[in-house]
GROMACS .gro file of C-alpha atoms in nm:
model
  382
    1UNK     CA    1   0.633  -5.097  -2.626
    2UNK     CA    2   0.804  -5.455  -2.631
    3UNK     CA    3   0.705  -5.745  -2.774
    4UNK     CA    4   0.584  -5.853  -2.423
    5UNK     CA    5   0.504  -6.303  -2.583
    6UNK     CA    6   0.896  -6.222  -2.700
    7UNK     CA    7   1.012  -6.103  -2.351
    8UNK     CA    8   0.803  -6.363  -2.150
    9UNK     CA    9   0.965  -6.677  -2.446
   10UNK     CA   10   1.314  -6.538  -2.345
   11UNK     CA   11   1.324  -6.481  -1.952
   12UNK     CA   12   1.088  -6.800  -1.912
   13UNK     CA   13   1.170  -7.059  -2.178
   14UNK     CA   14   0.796  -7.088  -2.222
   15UNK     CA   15   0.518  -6.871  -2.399
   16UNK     CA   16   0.273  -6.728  -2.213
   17UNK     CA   17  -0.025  -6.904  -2.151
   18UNK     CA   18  -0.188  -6.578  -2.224
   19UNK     CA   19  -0.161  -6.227  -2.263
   20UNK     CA   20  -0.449  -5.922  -2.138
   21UNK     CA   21  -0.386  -5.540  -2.166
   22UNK     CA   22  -0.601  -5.305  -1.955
   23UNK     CA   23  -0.581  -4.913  -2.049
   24UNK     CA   24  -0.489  -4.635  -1.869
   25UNK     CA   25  -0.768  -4.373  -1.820
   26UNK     CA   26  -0.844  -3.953  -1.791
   27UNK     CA   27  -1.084  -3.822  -1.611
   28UNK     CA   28  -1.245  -3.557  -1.710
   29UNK     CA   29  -1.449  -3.463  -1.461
   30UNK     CA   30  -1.535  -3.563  -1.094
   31UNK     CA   31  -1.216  -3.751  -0.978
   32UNK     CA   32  -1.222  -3.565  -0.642
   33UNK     CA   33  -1.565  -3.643  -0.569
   34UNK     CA   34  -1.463  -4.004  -0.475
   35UNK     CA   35  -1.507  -3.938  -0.098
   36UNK     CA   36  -1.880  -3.834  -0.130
   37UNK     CA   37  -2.033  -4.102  -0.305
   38UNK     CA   38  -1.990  -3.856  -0.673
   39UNK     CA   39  -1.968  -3.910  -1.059
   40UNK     CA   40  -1.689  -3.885  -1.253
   41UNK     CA   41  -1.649  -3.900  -1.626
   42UNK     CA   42  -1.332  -4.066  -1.710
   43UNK     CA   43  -1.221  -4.224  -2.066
   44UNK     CA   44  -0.997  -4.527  -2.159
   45UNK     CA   45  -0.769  -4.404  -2.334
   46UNK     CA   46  -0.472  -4.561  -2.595
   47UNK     CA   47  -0.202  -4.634  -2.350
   48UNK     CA   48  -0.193  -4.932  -2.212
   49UNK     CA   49  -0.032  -5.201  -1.966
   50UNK     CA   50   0.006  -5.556  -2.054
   51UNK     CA   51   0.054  -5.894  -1.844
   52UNK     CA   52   0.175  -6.177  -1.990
   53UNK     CA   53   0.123  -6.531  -1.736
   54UNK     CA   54   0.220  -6.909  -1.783
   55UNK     CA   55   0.218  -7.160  -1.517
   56UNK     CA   56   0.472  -7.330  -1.348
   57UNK     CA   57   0.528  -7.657  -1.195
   58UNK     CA   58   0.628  -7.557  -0.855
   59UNK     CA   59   0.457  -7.278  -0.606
   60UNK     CA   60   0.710  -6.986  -0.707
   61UNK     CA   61   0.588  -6.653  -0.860
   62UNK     CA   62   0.841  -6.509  -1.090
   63UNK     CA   63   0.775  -6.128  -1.212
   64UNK     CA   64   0.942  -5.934  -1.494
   65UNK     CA   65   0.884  -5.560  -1.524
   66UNK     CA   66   1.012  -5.599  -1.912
   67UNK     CA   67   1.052  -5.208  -1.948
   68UNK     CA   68   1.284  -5.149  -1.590
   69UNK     CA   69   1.423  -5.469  -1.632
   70UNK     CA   70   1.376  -5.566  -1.252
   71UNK     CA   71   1.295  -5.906  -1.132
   72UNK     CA   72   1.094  -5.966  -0.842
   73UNK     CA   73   0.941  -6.287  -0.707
   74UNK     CA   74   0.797  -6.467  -0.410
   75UNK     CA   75   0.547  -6.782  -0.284
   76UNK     CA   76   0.218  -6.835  -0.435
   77UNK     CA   77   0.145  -7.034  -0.124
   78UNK     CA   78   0.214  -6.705   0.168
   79UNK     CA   79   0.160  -6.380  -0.014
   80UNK     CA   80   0.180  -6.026   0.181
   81UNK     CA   81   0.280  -5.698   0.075
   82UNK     CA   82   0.658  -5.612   0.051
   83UNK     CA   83   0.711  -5.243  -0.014
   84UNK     CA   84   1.078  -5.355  -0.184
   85UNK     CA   85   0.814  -5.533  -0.438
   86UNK     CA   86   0.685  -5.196  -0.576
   87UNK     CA   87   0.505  -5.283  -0.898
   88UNK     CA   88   0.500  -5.638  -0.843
   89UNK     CA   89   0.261  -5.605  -0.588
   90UNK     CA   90  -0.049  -5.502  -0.787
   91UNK     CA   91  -0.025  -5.843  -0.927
   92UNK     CA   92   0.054  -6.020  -0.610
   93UNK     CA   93  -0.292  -5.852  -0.462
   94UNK     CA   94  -0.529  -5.974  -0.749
   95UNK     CA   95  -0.349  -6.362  -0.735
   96UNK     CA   96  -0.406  -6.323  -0.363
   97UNK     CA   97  -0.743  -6.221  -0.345
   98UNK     CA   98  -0.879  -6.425  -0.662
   99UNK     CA   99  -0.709  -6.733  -0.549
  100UNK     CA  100  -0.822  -6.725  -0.198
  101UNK     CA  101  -1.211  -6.666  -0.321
  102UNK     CA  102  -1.179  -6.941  -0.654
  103UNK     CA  103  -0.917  -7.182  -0.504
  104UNK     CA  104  -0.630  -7.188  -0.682
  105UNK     CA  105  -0.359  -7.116  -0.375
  106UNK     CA  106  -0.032  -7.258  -0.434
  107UNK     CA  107  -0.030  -7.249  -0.807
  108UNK     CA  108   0.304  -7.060  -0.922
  109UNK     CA  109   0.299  -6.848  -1.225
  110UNK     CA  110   0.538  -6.664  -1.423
  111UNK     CA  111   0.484  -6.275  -1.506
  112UNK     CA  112   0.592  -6.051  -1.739
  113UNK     CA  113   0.429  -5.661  -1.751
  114UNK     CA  114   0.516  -5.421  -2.014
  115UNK     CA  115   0.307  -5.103  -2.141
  116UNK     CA  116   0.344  -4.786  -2.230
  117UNK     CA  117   0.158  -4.567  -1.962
  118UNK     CA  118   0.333  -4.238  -1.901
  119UNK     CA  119   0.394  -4.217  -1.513
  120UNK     CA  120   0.307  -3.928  -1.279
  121UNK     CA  121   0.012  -3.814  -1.476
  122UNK     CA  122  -0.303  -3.965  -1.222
  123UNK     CA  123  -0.383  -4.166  -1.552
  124UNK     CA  124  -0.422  -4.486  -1.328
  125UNK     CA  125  -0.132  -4.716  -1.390
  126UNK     CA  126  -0.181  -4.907  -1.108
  127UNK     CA  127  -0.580  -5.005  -1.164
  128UNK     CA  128  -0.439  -5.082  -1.510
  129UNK     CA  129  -0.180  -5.374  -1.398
  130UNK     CA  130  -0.404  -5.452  -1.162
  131UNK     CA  131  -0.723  -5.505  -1.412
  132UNK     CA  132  -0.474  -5.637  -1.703
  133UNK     CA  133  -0.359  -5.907  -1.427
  134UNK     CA  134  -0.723  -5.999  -1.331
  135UNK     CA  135  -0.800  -6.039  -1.705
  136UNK     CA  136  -0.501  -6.249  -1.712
  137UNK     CA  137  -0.593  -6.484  -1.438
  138UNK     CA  138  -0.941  -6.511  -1.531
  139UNK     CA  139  -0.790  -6.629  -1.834
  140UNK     CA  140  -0.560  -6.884  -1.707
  141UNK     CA  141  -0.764  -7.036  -1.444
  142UNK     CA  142  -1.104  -7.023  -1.666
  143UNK     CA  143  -1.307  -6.817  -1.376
  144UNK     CA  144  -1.659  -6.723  -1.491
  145UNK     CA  145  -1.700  -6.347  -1.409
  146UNK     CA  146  -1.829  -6.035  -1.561
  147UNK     CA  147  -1.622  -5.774  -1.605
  148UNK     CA  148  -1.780  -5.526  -1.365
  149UNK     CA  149  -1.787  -5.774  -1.113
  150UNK     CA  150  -1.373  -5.833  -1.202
  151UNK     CA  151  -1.323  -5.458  -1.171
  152UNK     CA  152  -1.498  -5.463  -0.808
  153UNK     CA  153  -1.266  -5.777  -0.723
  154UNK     CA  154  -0.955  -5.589  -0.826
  155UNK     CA  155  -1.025  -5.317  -0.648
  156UNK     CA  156  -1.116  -5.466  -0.343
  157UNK     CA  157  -0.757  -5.719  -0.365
  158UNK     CA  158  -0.554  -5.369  -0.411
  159UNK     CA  159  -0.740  -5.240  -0.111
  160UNK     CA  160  -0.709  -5.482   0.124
  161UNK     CA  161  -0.337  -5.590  -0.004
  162UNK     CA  162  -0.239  -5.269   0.050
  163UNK     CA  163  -0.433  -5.198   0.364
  164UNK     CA  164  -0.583  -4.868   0.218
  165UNK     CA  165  -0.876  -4.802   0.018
  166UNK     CA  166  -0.847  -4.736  -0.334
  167UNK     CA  167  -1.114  -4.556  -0.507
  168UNK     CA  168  -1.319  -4.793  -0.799
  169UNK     CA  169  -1.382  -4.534  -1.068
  170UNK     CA  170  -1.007  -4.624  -1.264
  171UNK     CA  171  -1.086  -4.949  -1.228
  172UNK     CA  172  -1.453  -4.928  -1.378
  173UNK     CA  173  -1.322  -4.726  -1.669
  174UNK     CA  174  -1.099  -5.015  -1.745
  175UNK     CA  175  -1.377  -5.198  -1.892
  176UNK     CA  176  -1.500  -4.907  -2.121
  177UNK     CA  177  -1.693  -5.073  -2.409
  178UNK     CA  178  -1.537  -4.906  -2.724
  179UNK     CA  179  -1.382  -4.650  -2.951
  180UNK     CA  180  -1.483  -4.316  -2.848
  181UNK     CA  181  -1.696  -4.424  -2.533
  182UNK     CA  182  -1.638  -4.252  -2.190
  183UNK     CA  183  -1.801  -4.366  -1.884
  184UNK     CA  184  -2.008  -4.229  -1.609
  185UNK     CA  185  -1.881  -4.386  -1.328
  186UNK     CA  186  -2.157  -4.338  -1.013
  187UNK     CA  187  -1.961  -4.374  -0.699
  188UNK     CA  188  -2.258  -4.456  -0.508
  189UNK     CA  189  -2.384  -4.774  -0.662
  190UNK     CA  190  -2.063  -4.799  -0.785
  191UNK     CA  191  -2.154  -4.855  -1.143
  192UNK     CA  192  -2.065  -4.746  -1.459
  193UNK     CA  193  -2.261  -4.682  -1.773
  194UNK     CA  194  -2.121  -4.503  -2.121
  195UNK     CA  195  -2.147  -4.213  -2.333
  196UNK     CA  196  -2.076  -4.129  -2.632
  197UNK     CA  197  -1.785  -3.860  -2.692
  198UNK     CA  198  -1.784  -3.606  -2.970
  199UNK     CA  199  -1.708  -3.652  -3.323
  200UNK     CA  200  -1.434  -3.761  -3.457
  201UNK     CA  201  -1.316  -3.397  -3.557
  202UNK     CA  202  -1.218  -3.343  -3.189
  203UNK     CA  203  -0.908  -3.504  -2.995
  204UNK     CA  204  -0.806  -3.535  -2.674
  205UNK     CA  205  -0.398  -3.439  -2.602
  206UNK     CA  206  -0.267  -3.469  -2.261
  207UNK     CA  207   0.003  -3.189  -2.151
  208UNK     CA  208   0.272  -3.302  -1.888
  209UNK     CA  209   0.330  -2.979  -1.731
  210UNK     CA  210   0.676  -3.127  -1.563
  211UNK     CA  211   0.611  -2.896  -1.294
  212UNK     CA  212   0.754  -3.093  -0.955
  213UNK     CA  213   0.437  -3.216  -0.761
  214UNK     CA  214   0.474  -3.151  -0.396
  215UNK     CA  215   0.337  -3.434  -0.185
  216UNK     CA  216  -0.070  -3.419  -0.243
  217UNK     CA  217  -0.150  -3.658  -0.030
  218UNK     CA  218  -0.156  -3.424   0.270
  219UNK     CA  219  -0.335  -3.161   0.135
  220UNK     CA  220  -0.596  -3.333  -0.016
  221UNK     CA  221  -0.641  -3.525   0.324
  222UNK     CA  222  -0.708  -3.190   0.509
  223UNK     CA  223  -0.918  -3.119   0.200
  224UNK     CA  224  -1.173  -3.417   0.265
  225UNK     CA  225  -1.126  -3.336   0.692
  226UNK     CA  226  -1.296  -2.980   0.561
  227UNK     CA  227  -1.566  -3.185   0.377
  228UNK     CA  228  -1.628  -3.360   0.743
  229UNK     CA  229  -1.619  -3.095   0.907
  230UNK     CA  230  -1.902  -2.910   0.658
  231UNK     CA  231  -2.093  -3.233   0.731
  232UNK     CA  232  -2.099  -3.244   1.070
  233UNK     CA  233  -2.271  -2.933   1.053
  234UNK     CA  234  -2.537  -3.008   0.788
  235UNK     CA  235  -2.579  -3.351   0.905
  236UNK     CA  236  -2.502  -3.425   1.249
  237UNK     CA  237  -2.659  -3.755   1.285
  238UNK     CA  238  -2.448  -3.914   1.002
  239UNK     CA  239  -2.568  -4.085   0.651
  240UNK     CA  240  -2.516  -3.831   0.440
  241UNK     CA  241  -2.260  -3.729   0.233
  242UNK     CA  242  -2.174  -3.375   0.015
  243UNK     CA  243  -2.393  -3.591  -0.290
  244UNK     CA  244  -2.690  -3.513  -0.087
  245UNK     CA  245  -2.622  -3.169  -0.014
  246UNK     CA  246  -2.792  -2.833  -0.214
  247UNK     CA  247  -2.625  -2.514  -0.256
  248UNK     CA  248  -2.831  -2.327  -0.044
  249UNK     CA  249  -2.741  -2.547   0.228
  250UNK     CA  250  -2.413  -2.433   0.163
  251UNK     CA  251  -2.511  -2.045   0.155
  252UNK     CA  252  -2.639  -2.087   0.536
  253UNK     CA  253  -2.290  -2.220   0.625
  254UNK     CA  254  -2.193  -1.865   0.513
  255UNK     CA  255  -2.021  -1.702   0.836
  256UNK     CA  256  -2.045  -2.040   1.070
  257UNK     CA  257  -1.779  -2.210   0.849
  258UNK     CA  258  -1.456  -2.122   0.729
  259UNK     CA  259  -1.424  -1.977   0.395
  260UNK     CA  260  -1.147  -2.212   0.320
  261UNK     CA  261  -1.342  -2.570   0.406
  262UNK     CA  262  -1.675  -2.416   0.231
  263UNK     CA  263  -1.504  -2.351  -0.109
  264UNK     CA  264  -1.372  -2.729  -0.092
  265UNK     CA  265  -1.741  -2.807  -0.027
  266UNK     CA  266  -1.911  -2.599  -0.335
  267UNK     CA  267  -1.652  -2.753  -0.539
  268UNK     CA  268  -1.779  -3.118  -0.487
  269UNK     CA  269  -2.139  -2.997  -0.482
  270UNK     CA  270  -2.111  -2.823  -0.805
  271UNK     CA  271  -1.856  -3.091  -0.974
  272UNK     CA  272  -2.104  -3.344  -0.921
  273UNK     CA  273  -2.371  -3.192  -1.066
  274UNK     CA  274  -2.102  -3.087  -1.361
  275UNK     CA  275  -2.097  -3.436  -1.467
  276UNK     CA  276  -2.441  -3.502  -1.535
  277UNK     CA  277  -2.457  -3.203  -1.714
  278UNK     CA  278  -2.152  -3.287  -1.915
  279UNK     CA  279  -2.349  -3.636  -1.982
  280UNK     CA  280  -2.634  -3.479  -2.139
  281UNK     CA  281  -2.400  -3.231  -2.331
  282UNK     CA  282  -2.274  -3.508  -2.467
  283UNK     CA  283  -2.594  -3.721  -2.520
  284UNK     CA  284  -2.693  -3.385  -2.741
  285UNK     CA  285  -2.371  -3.394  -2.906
  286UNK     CA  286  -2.343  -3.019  -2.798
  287UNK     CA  287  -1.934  -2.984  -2.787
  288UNK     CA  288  -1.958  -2.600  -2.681
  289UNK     CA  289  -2.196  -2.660  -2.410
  290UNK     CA  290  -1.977  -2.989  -2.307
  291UNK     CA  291  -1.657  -2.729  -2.341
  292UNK     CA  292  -1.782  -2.485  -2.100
  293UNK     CA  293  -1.871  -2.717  -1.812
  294UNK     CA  294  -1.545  -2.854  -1.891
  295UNK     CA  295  -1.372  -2.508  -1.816
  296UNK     CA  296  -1.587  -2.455  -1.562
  297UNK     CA  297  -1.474  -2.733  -1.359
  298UNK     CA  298  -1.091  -2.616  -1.392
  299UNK     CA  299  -1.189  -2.260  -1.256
  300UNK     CA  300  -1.309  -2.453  -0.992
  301UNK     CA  301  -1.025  -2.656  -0.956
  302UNK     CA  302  -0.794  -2.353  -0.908
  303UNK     CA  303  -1.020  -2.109  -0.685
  304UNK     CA  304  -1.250  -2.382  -0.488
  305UNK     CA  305  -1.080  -2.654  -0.409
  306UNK     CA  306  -0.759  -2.506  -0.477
  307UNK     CA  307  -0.524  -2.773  -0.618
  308UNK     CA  308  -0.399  -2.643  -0.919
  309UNK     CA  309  -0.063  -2.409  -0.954
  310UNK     CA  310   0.042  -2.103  -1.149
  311UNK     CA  311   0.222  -2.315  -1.433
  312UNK     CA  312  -0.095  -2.533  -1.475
  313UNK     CA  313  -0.329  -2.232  -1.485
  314UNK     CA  314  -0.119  -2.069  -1.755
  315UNK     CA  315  -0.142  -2.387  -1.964
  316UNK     CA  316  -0.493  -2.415  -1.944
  317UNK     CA  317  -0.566  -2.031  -1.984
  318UNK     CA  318  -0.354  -1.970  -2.268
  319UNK     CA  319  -0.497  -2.314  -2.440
  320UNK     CA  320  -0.834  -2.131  -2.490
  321UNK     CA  321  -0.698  -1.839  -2.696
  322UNK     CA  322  -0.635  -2.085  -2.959
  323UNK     CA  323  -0.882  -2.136  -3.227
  324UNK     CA  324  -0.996  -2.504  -3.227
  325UNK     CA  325  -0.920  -2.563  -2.819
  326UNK     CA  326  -1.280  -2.618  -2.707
  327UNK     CA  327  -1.170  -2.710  -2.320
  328UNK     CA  328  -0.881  -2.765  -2.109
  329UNK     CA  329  -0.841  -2.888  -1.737
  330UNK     CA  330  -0.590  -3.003  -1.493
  331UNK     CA  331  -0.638  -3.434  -1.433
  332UNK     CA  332  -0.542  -3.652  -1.199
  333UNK     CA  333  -0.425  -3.518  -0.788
  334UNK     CA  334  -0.373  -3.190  -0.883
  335UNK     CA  335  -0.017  -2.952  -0.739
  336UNK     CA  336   0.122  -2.994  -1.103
  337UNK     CA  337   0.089  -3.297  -1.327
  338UNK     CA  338  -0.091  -3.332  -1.603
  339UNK     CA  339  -0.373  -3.080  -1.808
  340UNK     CA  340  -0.641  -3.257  -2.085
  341UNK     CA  341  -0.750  -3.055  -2.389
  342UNK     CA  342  -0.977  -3.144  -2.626
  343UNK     CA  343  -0.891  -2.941  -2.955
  344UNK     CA  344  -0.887  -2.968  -3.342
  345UNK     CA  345  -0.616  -3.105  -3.532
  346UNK     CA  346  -0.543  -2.815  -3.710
  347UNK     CA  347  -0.480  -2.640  -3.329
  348UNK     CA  348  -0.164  -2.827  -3.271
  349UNK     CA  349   0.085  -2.630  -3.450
  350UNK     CA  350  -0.044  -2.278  -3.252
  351UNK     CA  351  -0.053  -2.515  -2.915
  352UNK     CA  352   0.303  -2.590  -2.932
  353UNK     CA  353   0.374  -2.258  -2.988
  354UNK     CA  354   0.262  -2.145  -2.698
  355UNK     CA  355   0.468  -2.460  -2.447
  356UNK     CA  356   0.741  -2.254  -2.598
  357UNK     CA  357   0.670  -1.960  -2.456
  358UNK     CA  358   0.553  -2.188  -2.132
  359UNK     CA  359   0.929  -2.327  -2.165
  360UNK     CA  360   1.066  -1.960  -2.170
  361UNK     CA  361   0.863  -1.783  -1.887
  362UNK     CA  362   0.838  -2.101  -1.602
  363UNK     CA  363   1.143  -2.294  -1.745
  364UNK     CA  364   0.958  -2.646  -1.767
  365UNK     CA  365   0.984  -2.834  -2.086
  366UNK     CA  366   0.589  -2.950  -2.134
  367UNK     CA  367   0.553  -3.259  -2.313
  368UNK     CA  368   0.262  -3.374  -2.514
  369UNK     CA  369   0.113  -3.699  -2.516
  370UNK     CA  370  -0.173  -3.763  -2.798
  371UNK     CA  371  -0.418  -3.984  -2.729
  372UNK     CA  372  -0.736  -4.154  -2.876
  373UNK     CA  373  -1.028  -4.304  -2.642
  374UNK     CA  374  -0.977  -4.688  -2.769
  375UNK     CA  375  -1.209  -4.883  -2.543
  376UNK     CA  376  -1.122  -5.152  -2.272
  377UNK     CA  377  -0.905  -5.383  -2.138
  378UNK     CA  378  -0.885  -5.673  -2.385
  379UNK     CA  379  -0.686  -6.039  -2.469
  380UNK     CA  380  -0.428  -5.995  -2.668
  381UNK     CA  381  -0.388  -6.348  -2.746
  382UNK     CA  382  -0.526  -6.662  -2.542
   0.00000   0.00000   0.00000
């Protein structure tokens, strides 16, 4: 990663003001819950995304993506979303919305991002530029909030920037409190609240499976139109959602529904209650119990809600021969993308083994990323 003060100093002729990072995050459990008010467990993880901000004299908003090299800027004065703006427009959402609610309009800034989040991956790049360049402004403009309350902000600026709504539980995780801490993200409140991981002993490596993803966004649309359509049946006058739903409702939809939209259904159903028993797996320090749900949820994954692919599966299968692989499980959208194990140390040399043999039978080059849960978004200087 550049030195992002160095970068800022030379495409500004000024230091920054101030400098926040914000990390990316895994979830391991629960992402596709979002929709019906579920859990997920999701940790902050090492790589990160930085913003670097300084004032200027005029109204002008000057970006620098330091690691494309692309320039972008606009008016601090009429902000809107500009698709040619791409990355720049995470941080033209949180100046929009925090400057609008605290009164700071017309204020121009200069911006420099840098960070080392691999892309592709659903490990939530965007909630991290988004929550580094709250952190940021917070900074600059001396704003008084709480960090859970700035997560809820950013979210809300990306979603209404954007004009689509973006679920909270990246943004939450953001603000993990430290080394070796996940949090329980609750969907419905939406708060967050933390657990500890396992001992140090274990480690978490993330597997790029570099298998081209298809366009999700379709399929997992028609995958939360089956969870409405399940509803409709088990709840016709409204106000509920899957969270309040029991298995043996789901039995009696046995025959009425399709097969097809009631797997998608058991899936959140069971997935939800998978994180709370992760939590107290993990409360208990119990890794093998915390393993299983862990594998669990990837079988489910595959034959339930039926988003992962042949290539993934094989990863994650031939993972658990391994001595010292206690769980593995696709992460993030799903149709390819990324797998997160947690294994020894001492299982790394036997892991890459096998992503040779991956390599010689799929013809995908798998790339491992090692990672350590490092807490939350931070300054780096002020």
């Amino acid at each position: 990663m550049k030195d992002i003060v160095a970068v800022h100093l030379a495409e500004y002729e000024a230091p920054p003001a101030c400098v926040a990072s914000a990390p990316a995050t895994v979830k391991l459990l629960g992402e596709h819950t979002a929709s019906n008010d579920g859990i997920v467990l999701a940790a902050a993880i090492s790589f990160e995304m930085k913003v670097a901000v300084s004032l200027r004299k005029d109204s002008s908003m000057r970006f620098f993506a330091a690691d494309l090299g692309e320039r972008k800027r606009a008016s601090s004065s009429t902000l809107k979303y500009k698709r040619e703006d791409r990355w720049a427009n995470h941080v033209k959402s949180v100046y929009d919305y925090l400057s609008k609610l605290y009164d700071f309009q017309g204020k121009g800034i200069n911006v420099t991002i840098g960070g080392n989040v691999p892309q592709g991956l659903g490990l939530g790049i965007s909630a991290a530029i988004n929550m580094a360049s709250a952190l940021a402004l917070k900074t600059l403009f001396s704003l008084s909030i709480k960090n859970e309350e700035l997560a809820e902000l950013a979210c809300k600026a990306q979603s209404a920037f954007m004009e689509q709504p973006v679920p909270i539980y990246d943004y939450l995780s953001c603000i993990g409190p430290g080394v070796r801490s996940l949090s329980i993200i609750d969907l419905r409140i939406p708060r967050r609240r933390a657990v500890q991981f396992l001992d140090e002993s274990w480690n978490l490596v993330l597997t790029d499976s570099r298998v081209p993803r298809m366009s999700a966004e379709a399929e997992l649309k028609q995958r939360s139109e089956d969870c409405r359509k399940c509803l409709q049946y088990l709840a016709p006058r409204g106000g509920k959602t899957l969270r309040d739903v029991r298995m043996s409702d789901l039995d009696d939809l046995m025959g009425v529904l399709p097969e097809s939209v009631r797997r998608r259904c058991i899936h959140i159903v069971e997935e939800t209650a998978r994180v709370l028993e992760a939590e107290d797996a993990l409360s208990r320090q119990d890794a093998l119990a915390f393993g299983r749900i862990v594998n669990k949820s990837h079988a489910s994954l595959r034959n339930h809600y039926e988003i992962s692919c042949p290539e993934v599966d094989w990863l994650v299968k031939r993972s658990l021969e391994i001595d010292g692989v206690l769980c593995s499980r696709m992460t993030g959208p799903g149709f390819g993308g990324c797998v997160v194990s947690v294994m020894k140390a001492d299982a790394r040399e036997e892991y890459m083994k096998r992503l040779e043999e991956y390599e010689r039978i799929f013809g995908f080059k798998a790339h491992v990323y090692e990672t350590a849960i490092n807490g939350g978004m931070k300054l780096v200087n002020a």
